[in-house]
Amino acid sequence: MAASNGVFYHILGLATCVAFIYLSFGDIDFHFPEPKMSFVARNGTQFVVDGKSFYVNGWNSYWLMDQAVEEHSRPRVRLMFQTGAKMGLTVCRTWAFNDGTYNALQVSPGHFDERVFKALDRVIVEAQRHGIRLLLSLANNLEHYGGKTQYVKWAWEEGIGLSSSNDSFFFDPSIRSYFKIYLKTLLTRKNHLSGIQYKDDPAIFAWELMNEPRCMSDASGDTLQDWIEEMAGYVKSIDKKHLLTVGLEGFYGPTCPPEKLAVNPGEWFSTLGSDFIRNSKISAIDFASVHVYPDSWLVNAELNEKIKYISKWVISHIEDGDTELKKPVLFTEFGLSNRNKDFDHSHRDMFYKSVFDIIYDSAKKNGAGAGAFVWQFMVDGMEEYNDDFGIIPDQRPSMYRLIKDQSCRLAVLRHGQDTVKRNFNKICD
Ligand SMILES: *[C@@H]1O[C@H](CO)[C@@H](O)[C@H](O)[C@H]1NC(C)=O
Ligand SMILES: *[C@@H]1O[C@H](CO)[C@@H](O)[C@H](O)[C@H]1NC(C)=O
């Protein structure tokens, strides 16, 4: 960063200087200065920023909005972005929903807590200050932070006659309109710090309709397909600047050819009502999203088997992006559980490296493999937010190094060897 400070200051003026000095203080910040953050766009299978391919070395911290509400926990947000920036990470995926639970953003249908909206405003501004963009997820298939179950409860409370299934989230017209009210409120929210509406804010990398949508009550996949089409169209009718993805786990469904179905971890996985290729092909969907969880998919397998399987899974989805979809593919969650028998941290290093290598090989050839997001990072003192995947990067030197190396080689693809050397020779040696 040091080499480019001169230009940077002149362009940005005093206000940003102060922020910049603050960020750099005591640490080498590993980010290429963007005088003005631009929107991430797409050209075929590539993400593009300022005319050059853009890659994601990313992570998940689902808790950012939640922690930004109250003053005592707020510093964790800045600390997390500082840590991400030091590792050269480019995008953070986080929840932009909290429906009906503690510190809810949406307290009841169409009613929002301004305090929590201000917290989300802060998260966005803080990310931008650290040169990091956000992939914001808009709903949860799971119950965590409300999810589709909460929407269904709300409808019951209003006396709307529903089928008993939680999947009425996807097909009930009243619930669809609840969700659209939330979408519109969020997309048109004016950030109280920056004055920018979310739909016009380039610090937002993209929107994700839902975390891990499944609609098991309709295994044909038609119900979920219809919901995605309607909601994707609705988002685009308000916001044409941001990219949009579904948030799928990536299972191949009924319309996929047999050789693709054979890549699923088991036959059951094609019956969940999602259908990776069909869902991701929808024209308003700009890129595909895939999750990677070998521990829950291959319960009794050895580490080597898991890594082998995961390579096949990741390669198969990148190939879909290259040939069928002609869109970038992001692995928006990947993780290895510490509850495995004989777990050792070196297993995670091996697993992560296998994912990173495949992404890099694809990116090097201008393929659809555009990046991956670790599930999940935290900062110190957040045990109650942990699951069996959480990592505090500063406490895991070999992992830290691995992630930084991935940032470095992806930065070389984007910026060229000379530029990376010139700016970051101490980091990317
Ligand atoms: C998109 O990519 C193609 C192939 O690399 C290139 O020829 C074209 O100029 C790009 N279009 C834009 C708008 O960048
Ligand atoms: C809906 O989800 C909740 C939470 O997972 C569960 O308790 C409830 O039984 C579900 N309802 C139906 C009808 O499946």
CSV table of C-alpha atoms and ligand atoms in Angstrom, one decimal:
chain,number,residue,atom,x,y,z
A,1,MET,CA,0.0,0.0,0.0
A,2,ALA,CA,2.8,2.4,0.9
A,3,ALA,CA,4.0,2.9,-2.7
A,4,SER,CA,0.6,4.2,-3.9
A,5,ASN,CA,-0.2,6.5,-1.0
A,6,GLY,CA,0.7,9.7,-2.8
A,7,VAL,CA,-1.7,9.3,-5.6
A,8,PHE,CA,-4.3,8.0,-3.3
A,9,TYR,CA,-4.3,11.0,-1.0
A,10,HIS,CA,-4.6,13.5,-3.8
A,11,ILE,CA,-7.6,11.7,-5.3
A,12,LEU,CA,-9.5,11.2,-2.1
A,13,GLY,CA,-8.9,14.3,0.0
A,14,LEU,CA,-8.7,14.7,3.6
A,15,ALA,CA,-11.7,12.9,5.0
A,16,THR,CA,-10.7,9.6,3.5
A,17,CYS,CA,-7.1,10.1,4.3
A,18,VAL,CA,-7.9,10.1,8.0
A,19,ALA,CA,-9.9,6.9,7.6
A,20,PHE,CA,-7.0,5.4,5.6
A,21,ILE,CA,-4.3,6.3,8.1
A,22,TYR,CA,-6.5,4.8,10.8
A,23,LEU,CA,-6.8,1.6,8.9
A,24,SER,CA,-3.2,1.3,8.1
A,25,PHE,CA,-2.0,2.1,11.5
A,26,GLY,CA,0.2,-0.6,12.9
A,27,ASP,CA,-0.6,-3.1,10.2
A,28,ILE,CA,0.1,-3.6,6.5
A,29,ASP,CA,-3.2,-3.3,4.8
A,30,PHE,CA,-3.3,-5.7,1.9
A,31,HIS,CA,-5.6,-4.0,-0.5
A,32,PHE,CA,-5.2,-2.3,-3.8
A,33,PRO,CA,-6.6,1.2,-3.5
A,34,GLU,CA,-9.7,1.8,-5.4
A,35,PRO,CA,-10.1,5.6,-5.6
A,36,LYS,CA,-13.8,5.1,-6.0
A,37,MET,CA,-15.3,1.7,-5.4
A,38,SER,CA,-17.1,0.5,-8.6
A,39,PHE,CA,-19.8,-2.0,-9.0
A,40,VAL,CA,-18.8,-5.6,-9.7
A,41,ALA,CA,-20.2,-6.6,-13.1
A,42,ARG,CA,-20.2,-9.8,-15.1
A,43,ASN,CA,-18.9,-10.6,-18.6
A,44,GLY,CA,-19.7,-14.2,-19.4
A,45,THR,CA,-18.0,-16.4,-16.8
A,46,GLN,CA,-16.0,-13.6,-15.4
A,47,PHE,CA,-16.6,-11.0,-12.7
A,48,VAL,CA,-15.3,-7.7,-13.8
A,49,VAL,CA,-14.3,-4.5,-11.9
A,50,ASP,CA,-12.9,-1.5,-13.7
A,51,GLY,CA,-12.5,-3.6,-16.9
A,52,LYS,CA,-10.4,-6.3,-15.2
A,53,SER,CA,-11.4,-9.7,-14.0
A,54,PHE,CA,-12.3,-9.8,-10.3
A,55,TYR,CA,-11.8,-12.9,-8.0
A,56,VAL,CA,-13.3,-13.7,-4.7
A,57,ASN,CA,-11.2,-14.9,-1.8
A,58,GLY,CA,-13.9,-14.6,0.7
A,59,TRP,CA,-15.3,-15.5,4.1
A,60,ASN,CA,-18.5,-15.8,6.0
A,61,SER,CA,-19.3,-13.9,9.2
A,62,TYR,CA,-23.1,-14.2,9.5
A,63,TRP,CA,-23.2,-12.2,12.7
A,64,LEU,CA,-22.0,-8.7,11.6
A,65,MET,CA,-25.4,-6.9,11.6
A,66,ASP,CA,-26.3,-8.5,14.9
A,67,GLN,CA,-23.1,-7.5,16.6
A,68,ALA,CA,-23.2,-3.9,15.2
A,69,VAL,CA,-26.5,-3.2,17.0
A,70,GLU,CA,-25.1,-2.8,20.5
A,71,GLU,CA,-22.1,-0.7,21.4
A,72,HIS,CA,-20.3,-3.3,23.5
A,73,SER,CA,-20.1,-5.8,20.6
A,74,ARG,CA,-19.7,-3.3,17.8
A,75,PRO,CA,-15.9,-3.3,17.8
A,76,ARG,CA,-15.9,-6.9,16.6
A,77,VAL,CA,-17.2,-5.8,13.2
A,78,ARG,CA,-14.3,-3.5,12.6
A,79,LEU,CA,-11.8,-6.1,13.9
A,80,MET,CA,-13.3,-8.7,11.6
A,81,PHE,CA,-12.9,-6.5,8.5
A,82,GLN,CA,-9.4,-5.5,9.6
A,83,THR,CA,-8.5,-9.2,9.8
A,84,GLY,CA,-10.1,-9.9,6.4
A,85,ALA,CA,-8.3,-6.9,4.8
A,86,LYS,CA,-4.9,-8.1,6.2
A,87,MET,CA,-5.4,-11.4,4.5
A,88,GLY,CA,-6.3,-9.8,1.2
A,89,LEU,CA,-9.8,-11.1,1.3
A,90,THR,CA,-12.1,-9.3,-1.2
A,91,VAL,CA,-15.7,-10.3,-0.3
A,92,CYS,CA,-17.5,-11.1,3.0
A,93,ARG,CA,-20.9,-13.0,3.0
A,94,THR,CA,-23.2,-12.0,5.8
A,95,TRP,CA,-26.9,-12.0,6.8
A,96,ALA,CA,-28.9,-8.9,5.9
A,97,PHE,CA,-32.0,-10.5,7.5
A,98,ASN,CA,-33.1,-11.1,11.0
A,99,ASP,CA,-36.7,-12.0,11.1
A,100,GLY,CA,-38.6,-11.9,14.4
A,101,THR,CA,-35.7,-13.0,16.7
A,102,TYR,CA,-33.5,-11.1,19.1
A,103,ASN,CA,-32.3,-7.8,17.6
A,104,ALA,CA,-34.6,-8.5,14.6
A,105,LEU,CA,-34.3,-6.2,11.6
A,106,GLN,CA,-37.9,-7.2,10.6
A,107,VAL,CA,-39.9,-7.3,13.7
A,108,SER,CA,-43.1,-8.3,12.0
A,109,PRO,CA,-44.1,-8.2,8.4
A,110,GLY,CA,-43.3,-4.8,7.0
A,111,HIS,CA,-42.1,-3.4,10.4
A,112,PHE,CA,-38.4,-2.7,10.8
A,113,ASP,CA,-36.3,-1.8,13.7
A,114,GLU,CA,-34.4,1.4,12.8
A,115,ARG,CA,-31.7,0.6,15.4
A,116,VAL,CA,-30.9,-2.6,13.5
A,117,PHE,CA,-31.1,-1.0,10.1
A,118,LYS,CA,-28.5,1.5,11.4
A,119,ALA,CA,-26.3,-1.5,12.4
A,120,LEU,CA,-26.5,-2.8,8.9
A,121,ASP,CA,-25.7,0.7,7.6
A,122,ARG,CA,-22.5,0.5,9.7
A,123,VAL,CA,-21.5,-2.9,8.5
A,124,ILE,CA,-21.7,-1.7,4.9
A,125,VAL,CA,-19.7,1.5,5.5
A,126,GLU,CA,-17.1,-0.4,7.6
A,127,ALA,CA,-16.7,-3.0,4.8
A,128,GLN,CA,-16.2,-0.3,2.2
A,129,ARG,CA,-13.6,1.5,4.4
A,130,HIS,CA,-11.6,-1.7,4.4
A,131,GLY,CA,-11.8,-2.2,0.6
A,132,ILE,CA,-14.1,-5.2,1.2
A,133,ARG,CA,-17.4,-5.9,-0.6
A,134,LEU,CA,-20.4,-7.7,0.8
A,135,LEU,CA,-22.5,-10.6,-0.4
A,136,LEU,CA,-25.8,-10.0,1.4
A,137,SER,CA,-28.1,-12.9,2.0
A,138,LEU,CA,-31.8,-12.0,2.2
A,139,ALA,CA,-33.6,-14.9,3.9
A,140,ASN,CA,-32.9,-18.2,5.5
A,141,ASN,CA,-34.3,-21.6,4.7
A,142,LEU,CA,-33.2,-22.7,8.1
A,143,GLU,CA,-34.7,-21.4,11.3
A,144,HIS,CA,-31.6,-19.5,12.4
A,145,TYR,CA,-32.5,-15.7,12.6
A,146,GLY,CA,-36.1,-16.4,11.8
A,147,GLY,CA,-36.1,-17.9,8.3
A,148,LYS,CA,-39.0,-19.2,6.3
A,149,THR,CA,-40.6,-20.6,9.4
A,150,GLN,CA,-40.9,-17.1,10.9
A,151,TYR,CA,-42.7,-15.8,7.7
A,152,VAL,CA,-45.1,-18.8,7.9
A,153,LYS,CA,-45.8,-18.0,11.6
A,154,TRP,CA,-46.5,-14.4,10.8
A,155,ALA,CA,-49.0,-15.5,8.2
A,156,TRP,CA,-50.7,-17.8,10.7
A,157,GLU,CA,-50.9,-15.0,13.3
A,158,GLU,CA,-52.7,-12.9,10.7
A,159,GLY,CA,-55.2,-15.7,10.2
A,160,ILE,CA,-54.1,-16.4,6.7
A,161,GLY,CA,-55.3,-19.9,5.9
A,162,LEU,CA,-52.2,-21.8,5.0
A,163,SER,CA,-51.2,-25.3,4.3
A,164,SER,CA,-49.2,-26.5,7.3
A,165,SER,CA,-45.9,-26.8,5.5
A,166,ASN,CA,-43.1,-24.3,6.1
A,167,ASP,CA,-42.7,-24.4,2.3
A,168,SER,CA,-45.8,-22.2,2.0
A,169,PHE,CA,-43.1,-19.5,2.3
A,170,PHE,CA,-42.4,-20.3,-1.4
A,171,PHE,CA,-45.9,-20.7,-2.7
A,172,ASP,CA,-48.4,-18.8,-0.6
A,173,PRO,CA,-49.2,-15.4,-2.3
A,174,SER,CA,-49.5,-13.5,1.0
A,175,ILE,CA,-46.1,-14.7,2.2
A,176,ARG,CA,-44.6,-13.8,-1.2
A,177,SER,CA,-45.9,-10.3,-0.8
A,178,TYR,CA,-44.4,-10.1,2.7
A,179,PHE,CA,-41.1,-11.0,1.3
A,180,LYS,CA,-41.4,-8.5,-1.5
A,181,ILE,CA,-42.1,-5.7,1.1
A,182,TYR,CA,-38.9,-6.7,2.9
A,183,LEU,CA,-37.0,-6.8,-0.4
A,184,LYS,CA,-38.2,-3.3,-1.4
A,185,THR,CA,-37.5,-1.8,2.0
A,186,LEU,CA,-34.0,-3.2,2.0
A,187,LEU,CA,-33.0,-2.3,-1.5
A,188,THR,CA,-34.3,1.2,-1.2
A,189,ARG,CA,-32.9,1.8,2.3
A,190,LYS,CA,-30.9,5.0,2.5
A,191,ASN,CA,-27.7,4.4,4.6
A,192,HIS,CA,-27.8,6.9,7.5
A,193,LEU,CA,-24.0,7.3,7.4
A,194,SER,CA,-23.2,7.5,3.7
A,195,GLY,CA,-26.6,8.7,2.4
A,196,ILE,CA,-26.4,6.1,-0.3
A,197,GLN,CA,-29.4,3.8,-1.0
A,198,TYR,CA,-28.4,0.1,-0.8
A,199,LYS,CA,-29.4,-0.4,-4.4
A,200,ASP,CA,-26.8,2.2,-5.4
A,201,ASP,CA,-24.0,1.1,-3.2
A,202,PRO,CA,-21.0,-0.5,-4.9
A,203,ALA,CA,-19.8,-1.9,-1.5
A,204,ILE,CA,-22.5,-4.5,-2.0
A,205,PHE,CA,-21.0,-7.2,-4.2
A,206,ALA,CA,-24.3,-8.9,-4.8
A,207,TRP,CA,-27.5,-10.1,-3.3
A,208,GLU,CA,-28.4,-13.7,-2.4
A,209,LEU,CA,-32.1,-14.6,-2.4
A,210,MET,CA,-31.9,-17.2,0.3
A,211,ASN,CA,-29.4,-19.2,2.3
A,212,GLU,CA,-29.7,-22.9,1.2
A,213,PRO,CA,-33.2,-22.9,-0.3
A,214,ARG,CA,-34.9,-26.3,-0.3
A,215,CYS,CA,-38.6,-27.0,-1.0
A,216,MET,CA,-39.0,-30.6,-0.1
A,217,SER,CA,-42.7,-30.6,-0.5
A,218,ASP,CA,-42.3,-30.3,-4.2
A,219,ALA,CA,-39.5,-32.5,-5.4
A,220,SER,CA,-40.2,-31.7,-9.0
A,221,GLY,CA,-38.5,-28.4,-8.3
A,222,ASP,CA,-41.3,-26.4,-10.0
A,223,THR,CA,-42.3,-24.5,-6.8
A,224,LEU,CA,-38.8,-23.3,-6.0
A,225,GLN,CA,-38.1,-22.5,-9.6
A,226,ASP,CA,-41.2,-20.3,-9.8
A,227,TRP,CA,-40.3,-18.5,-6.5
A,228,ILE,CA,-36.8,-17.8,-7.7
A,229,GLU,CA,-38.0,-16.5,-11.0
A,230,GLU,CA,-40.5,-14.2,-9.3
A,231,MET,CA,-38.2,-12.9,-6.6
A,232,ALA,CA,-35.2,-12.5,-9.0
A,233,GLY,CA,-37.4,-10.5,-11.4
A,234,TYR,CA,-38.6,-8.4,-8.5
A,235,VAL,CA,-35.1,-7.6,-7.2
A,236,LYS,CA,-34.0,-6.6,-10.7
A,237,SER,CA,-37.1,-4.4,-11.2
A,238,ILE,CA,-35.8,-2.3,-8.3
A,239,ASP,CA,-32.0,-2.8,-8.6
A,240,LYS,CA,-30.3,-3.3,-11.9
A,241,LYS,CA,-26.8,-2.4,-10.7
A,242,HIS,CA,-26.1,-5.4,-8.5
A,243,LEU,CA,-25.5,-9.0,-9.3
A,244,LEU,CA,-27.8,-11.6,-7.9
A,245,THR,CA,-27.5,-15.2,-7.0
A,246,VAL,CA,-29.8,-17.8,-5.5
A,247,GLY,CA,-27.8,-19.2,-2.5
A,248,LEU,CA,-28.1,-22.9,-3.4
A,249,GLU,CA,-26.2,-25.7,-2.0
A,250,GLY,CA,-25.6,-27.0,-5.5
A,251,PHE,CA,-27.5,-30.3,-5.6
A,252,TYR,CA,-28.4,-31.6,-9.0
A,253,GLY,CA,-32.1,-32.0,-9.4
A,254,PRO,CA,-34.7,-33.8,-11.6
A,255,THR,CA,-33.9,-32.0,-14.8
A,256,CYS,CA,-30.1,-32.7,-14.7
A,257,PRO,CA,-28.6,-35.5,-16.8
A,258,PRO,CA,-27.7,-38.8,-15.1
A,259,GLU,CA,-24.0,-38.1,-15.2
A,260,LYS,CA,-24.6,-34.9,-13.1
A,261,LEU,CA,-27.1,-36.6,-10.8
A,262,ALA,CA,-24.3,-39.2,-10.1
A,263,VAL,CA,-22.2,-36.3,-8.7
A,264,ASN,CA,-24.6,-35.7,-5.8
A,265,PRO,CA,-23.5,-37.1,-2.5
A,266,GLY,CA,-26.5,-39.6,-2.7
A,267,GLU,CA,-29.8,-40.2,-4.4
A,268,TRP,CA,-31.8,-38.4,-1.7
A,269,PHE,CA,-30.1,-35.1,-2.6
A,270,SER,CA,-32.0,-34.8,-5.9
A,271,THR,CA,-35.3,-34.8,-4.0
A,272,LEU,CA,-35.0,-31.6,-2.1
A,273,GLY,CA,-36.9,-29.4,-4.5
A,274,SER,CA,-33.8,-27.5,-5.7
A,275,ASP,CA,-32.2,-28.1,-9.1
A,276,PHE,CA,-28.8,-26.5,-9.5
A,277,ILE,CA,-28.6,-26.0,-13.3
A,278,ARG,CA,-32.2,-25.2,-13.9
A,279,ASN,CA,-32.3,-22.7,-11.0
A,280,SER,CA,-29.0,-21.0,-11.9
A,281,LYS,CA,-30.0,-20.7,-15.5
A,282,ILE,CA,-32.7,-18.1,-14.8
A,283,SER,CA,-31.7,-15.0,-16.7
A,284,ALA,CA,-32.0,-12.7,-13.7
A,285,ILE,CA,-29.5,-14.9,-11.8
A,286,ASP,CA,-26.0,-13.6,-12.6
A,287,PHE,CA,-23.9,-16.2,-11.0
A,288,ALA,CA,-24.2,-19.6,-9.4
A,289,SER,CA,-23.7,-20.4,-5.7
A,290,VAL,CA,-22.6,-23.7,-4.3
A,291,HIS,CA,-21.8,-25.0,-0.8
A,292,VAL,CA,-19.2,-27.6,0.2
A,293,TYR,CA,-19.8,-29.8,3.3
A,294,PRO,CA,-18.2,-33.2,3.0
A,295,ASP,CA,-18.8,-34.0,6.7
A,296,SER,CA,-22.5,-33.9,6.5
A,297,TRP,CA,-22.7,-35.4,3.0
A,298,LEU,CA,-20.3,-38.3,3.5
A,299,VAL,CA,-20.7,-39.1,7.1
A,300,ASN,CA,-18.4,-42.0,7.5
A,301,ALA,CA,-15.8,-41.3,4.9
A,302,GLU,CA,-12.1,-40.8,5.7
A,303,LEU,CA,-10.5,-37.4,5.1
A,304,ASN,CA,-8.9,-38.5,1.8
A,305,GLU,CA,-12.2,-39.8,0.5
A,306,LYS,CA,-13.8,-36.5,1.4
A,307,ILE,CA,-11.2,-34.5,-0.3
A,308,LYS,CA,-11.4,-36.6,-3.4
A,309,TYR,CA,-15.2,-36.3,-3.5
A,310,ILE,CA,-15.0,-32.6,-3.0
A,311,SER,CA,-12.7,-32.1,-5.9
A,312,LYS,CA,-15.1,-33.9,-8.1
A,313,TRP,CA,-18.0,-31.7,-6.7
A,314,VAL,CA,-16.1,-28.4,-7.2
A,315,ILE,CA,-14.8,-29.3,-10.6
A,316,SER,CA,-18.3,-30.5,-11.8
A,317,HIS,CA,-19.9,-27.2,-10.8
A,318,ILE,CA,-17.2,-25.1,-12.4
A,319,GLU,CA,-17.7,-27.1,-15.6
A,320,ASP,CA,-21.5,-26.3,-15.4
A,321,GLY,CA,-20.5,-22.6,-15.2
A,322,ASP,CA,-18.2,-22.9,-18.2
A,323,THR,CA,-20.5,-24.9,-20.5
A,324,GLU,CA,-24.1,-24.9,-19.5
A,325,LEU,CA,-24.6,-21.7,-17.6
A,326,LYS,CA,-21.9,-19.4,-19.0
A,327,LYS,CA,-21.8,-17.7,-15.7
A,328,PRO,CA,-19.3,-17.4,-12.8
A,329,VAL,CA,-19.5,-20.0,-10.0
A,330,LEU,CA,-18.9,-19.1,-6.4
A,331,PHE,CA,-18.5,-21.6,-3.6
A,332,THR,CA,-20.2,-19.4,-1.0
A,333,GLU,CA,-19.7,-21.8,1.9
A,334,PHE,CA,-17.1,-24.4,2.5
A,335,GLY,CA,-16.0,-25.9,5.8
A,336,LEU,CA,-14.6,-28.9,7.6
A,337,SER,CA,-16.1,-29.8,11.0
A,338,ASN,CA,-13.9,-30.1,14.1
A,339,ARG,CA,-16.2,-32.8,15.4
A,340,ASN,CA,-14.7,-35.4,13.1
A,341,LYS,CA,-13.0,-38.4,14.7
A,342,ASP,CA,-9.2,-37.6,14.9
A,343,PHE,CA,-9.8,-34.0,13.9
A,344,ASP,CA,-6.6,-32.1,13.5
A,345,HIS,CA,-6.2,-28.5,12.2
A,346,SER,CA,-3.9,-29.7,9.5
A,347,HIS,CA,-7.0,-31.5,7.9
A,348,ARG,CA,-8.6,-28.1,7.4
A,349,ASP,CA,-5.5,-26.8,5.8
A,350,MET,CA,-5.5,-29.7,3.4
A,351,PHE,CA,-9.2,-29.4,2.6
A,352,TYR,CA,-9.0,-25.6,2.1
A,353,LYS,CA,-6.0,-26.0,-0.1
A,354,SER,CA,-7.7,-28.5,-2.4
A,355,VAL,CA,-10.6,-26.1,-2.9
A,356,PHE,CA,-8.3,-23.1,-3.4
A,357,ASP,CA,-6.2,-25.0,-6.0
A,358,ILE,CA,-9.2,-25.9,-8.1
A,359,ILE,CA,-10.5,-22.3,-8.0
A,360,TYR,CA,-7.1,-21.0,-9.0
A,361,ASP,CA,-6.6,-23.4,-11.8
A,362,SER,CA,-9.9,-22.4,-13.3
A,363,ALA,CA,-9.3,-18.7,-12.8
A,364,LYS,CA,-5.9,-18.9,-14.4
A,365,LYS,CA,-7.6,-20.2,-17.6
A,366,ASN,CA,-10.4,-17.6,-17.4
A,367,GLY,CA,-12.8,-20.3,-16.3
A,368,ALA,CA,-16.0,-20.0,-14.3
A,369,GLY,CA,-14.3,-20.8,-10.9
A,370,ALA,CA,-14.4,-17.3,-9.5
A,371,GLY,CA,-13.8,-17.9,-5.8
A,372,ALA,CA,-14.8,-19.4,-2.5
A,373,PHE,CA,-15.9,-18.3,1.0
A,374,VAL,CA,-14.7,-20.0,4.1
A,375,TRP,CA,-17.4,-21.0,6.6
A,376,GLN,CA,-16.8,-19.3,9.1
A,377,PHE,CA,-14.6,-16.6,10.7
A,378,MET,CA,-15.0,-14.9,14.0
A,379,VAL,CA,-13.0,-12.7,16.3
A,380,ASP,CA,-11.9,-13.6,19.9
A,381,GLY,CA,-14.6,-13.9,22.5
A,382,MET,CA,-17.5,-15.0,20.4
A,383,GLU,CA,-17.8,-18.7,21.4
A,384,GLU,CA,-21.6,-18.5,21.5
A,385,TYR,CA,-21.5,-17.7,17.7
A,386,ASN,CA,-19.3,-20.6,16.9
A,387,ASP,CA,-20.4,-23.9,15.4
A,388,ASP,CA,-18.0,-26.8,14.6
A,389,PHE,CA,-16.5,-24.8,11.8
A,390,GLY,CA,-15.5,-21.5,13.3
A,391,ILE,CA,-12.0,-20.1,13.0
A,392,ILE,CA,-10.2,-17.1,14.5
A,393,PRO,CA,-7.7,-16.5,11.7
A,394,ASP,CA,-5.0,-14.9,13.9
A,395,GLN,CA,-4.9,-18.1,16.0
A,396,ARG,CA,-4.2,-20.4,13.1
A,397,PRO,CA,-0.9,-19.4,11.5
A,398,SER,CA,-0.8,-22.1,8.8
A,399,MET,CA,-4.3,-21.4,7.8
A,400,TYR,CA,-3.7,-17.7,7.8
A,401,ARG,CA,-0.7,-18.2,5.5
A,402,LEU,CA,-2.7,-20.4,3.1
A,403,ILE,CA,-5.5,-17.9,2.8
A,404,LYS,CA,-3.1,-15.0,2.2
A,405,ASP,CA,-1.3,-17.0,-0.4
A,406,GLN,CA,-4.6,-17.6,-2.2
A,407,SER,CA,-5.2,-13.8,-2.1
A,408,CYS,CA,-1.8,-13.2,-3.5
A,409,ARG,CA,-2.0,-15.5,-6.5
A,410,LEU,CA,-5.6,-14.3,-7.3
A,411,ALA,CA,-4.3,-10.7,-7.0
A,412,VAL,CA,-1.5,-11.5,-9.5
A,413,LEU,CA,-4.2,-12.7,-12.0
A,414,ARG,CA,-6.1,-9.5,-11.6
A,415,HIS,CA,-3.4,-6.9,-11.3
A,416,GLY,CA,-0.3,-8.6,-12.8
A,417,GLN,CA,2.9,-9.8,-11.1
A,418,ASP,CA,4.7,-6.5,-11.2
A,419,THR,CA,1.9,-4.5,-9.6
A,420,VAL,CA,1.5,-7.1,-6.8
A,421,LYS,CA,5.3,-7.2,-6.2
A,422,ARG,CA,5.5,-3.4,-6.2
A,423,ASN,CA,2.7,-2.9,-3.7
A,424,PHE,CA,2.8,-6.0,-1.5
A,425,ASN,CA,6.2,-7.6,-1.8
A,426,LYS,CA,6.4,-7.9,2.0
A,427,ILE,CA,3.1,-9.9,2.0
A,428,CYS,CA,3.2,-11.8,-1.3
A,429,ASP,CA,6.8,-13.0,-1.3
B,1,LIG,C1,-16.1,-9.5,-22.5
B,1,LIG,O1,-15.2,-10.5,-22.7
B,1,LIG,C2,-14.8,-10.8,-24.0
B,1,LIG,C3,-14.0,-12.0,-24.1
B,1,LIG,O2,-12.9,-11.9,-23.2
B,1,LIG,C4,-14.2,-9.5,-24.6
B,1,LIG,O3,-13.8,-9.7,-25.9
B,1,LIG,C5,-15.2,-8.4,-24.4
B,1,LIG,O4,-14.5,-7.2,-24.8
B,1,LIG,C6,-15.6,-8.2,-23.0
B,1,LIG,N1,-16.7,-7.3,-23.0
B,1,LIG,C7,-16.7,-6.3,-22.1
B,1,LIG,C8,-17.9,-5.4,-22.2
B,1,LIG,O5,-15.8,-6.1,-21.3
B,2,LIG,C1,-41.8,-25.7,10.5
B,2,LIG,O1,-40.5,-25.6,11.0
B,2,LIG,C2,-40.5,-25.6,12.4
B,2,LIG,C3,-39.1,-25.3,12.8
B,2,LIG,O2,-38.2,-26.1,12.1
B,2,LIG,C4,-41.0,-26.9,12.9
B,2,LIG,O3,-41.0,-26.9,14.4
B,2,LIG,C5,-42.4,-27.2,12.4
B,2,LIG,O4,-42.8,-28.5,12.8
B,2,LIG,C6,-42.4,-27.1,10.9
B,2,LIG,N1,-43.8,-27.2,10.5
B,2,LIG,C7,-44.1,-28.2,9.7
B,2,LIG,C8,-45.6,-28.3,9.3
B,2,LIG,O5,-43.4,-29.0,9.2
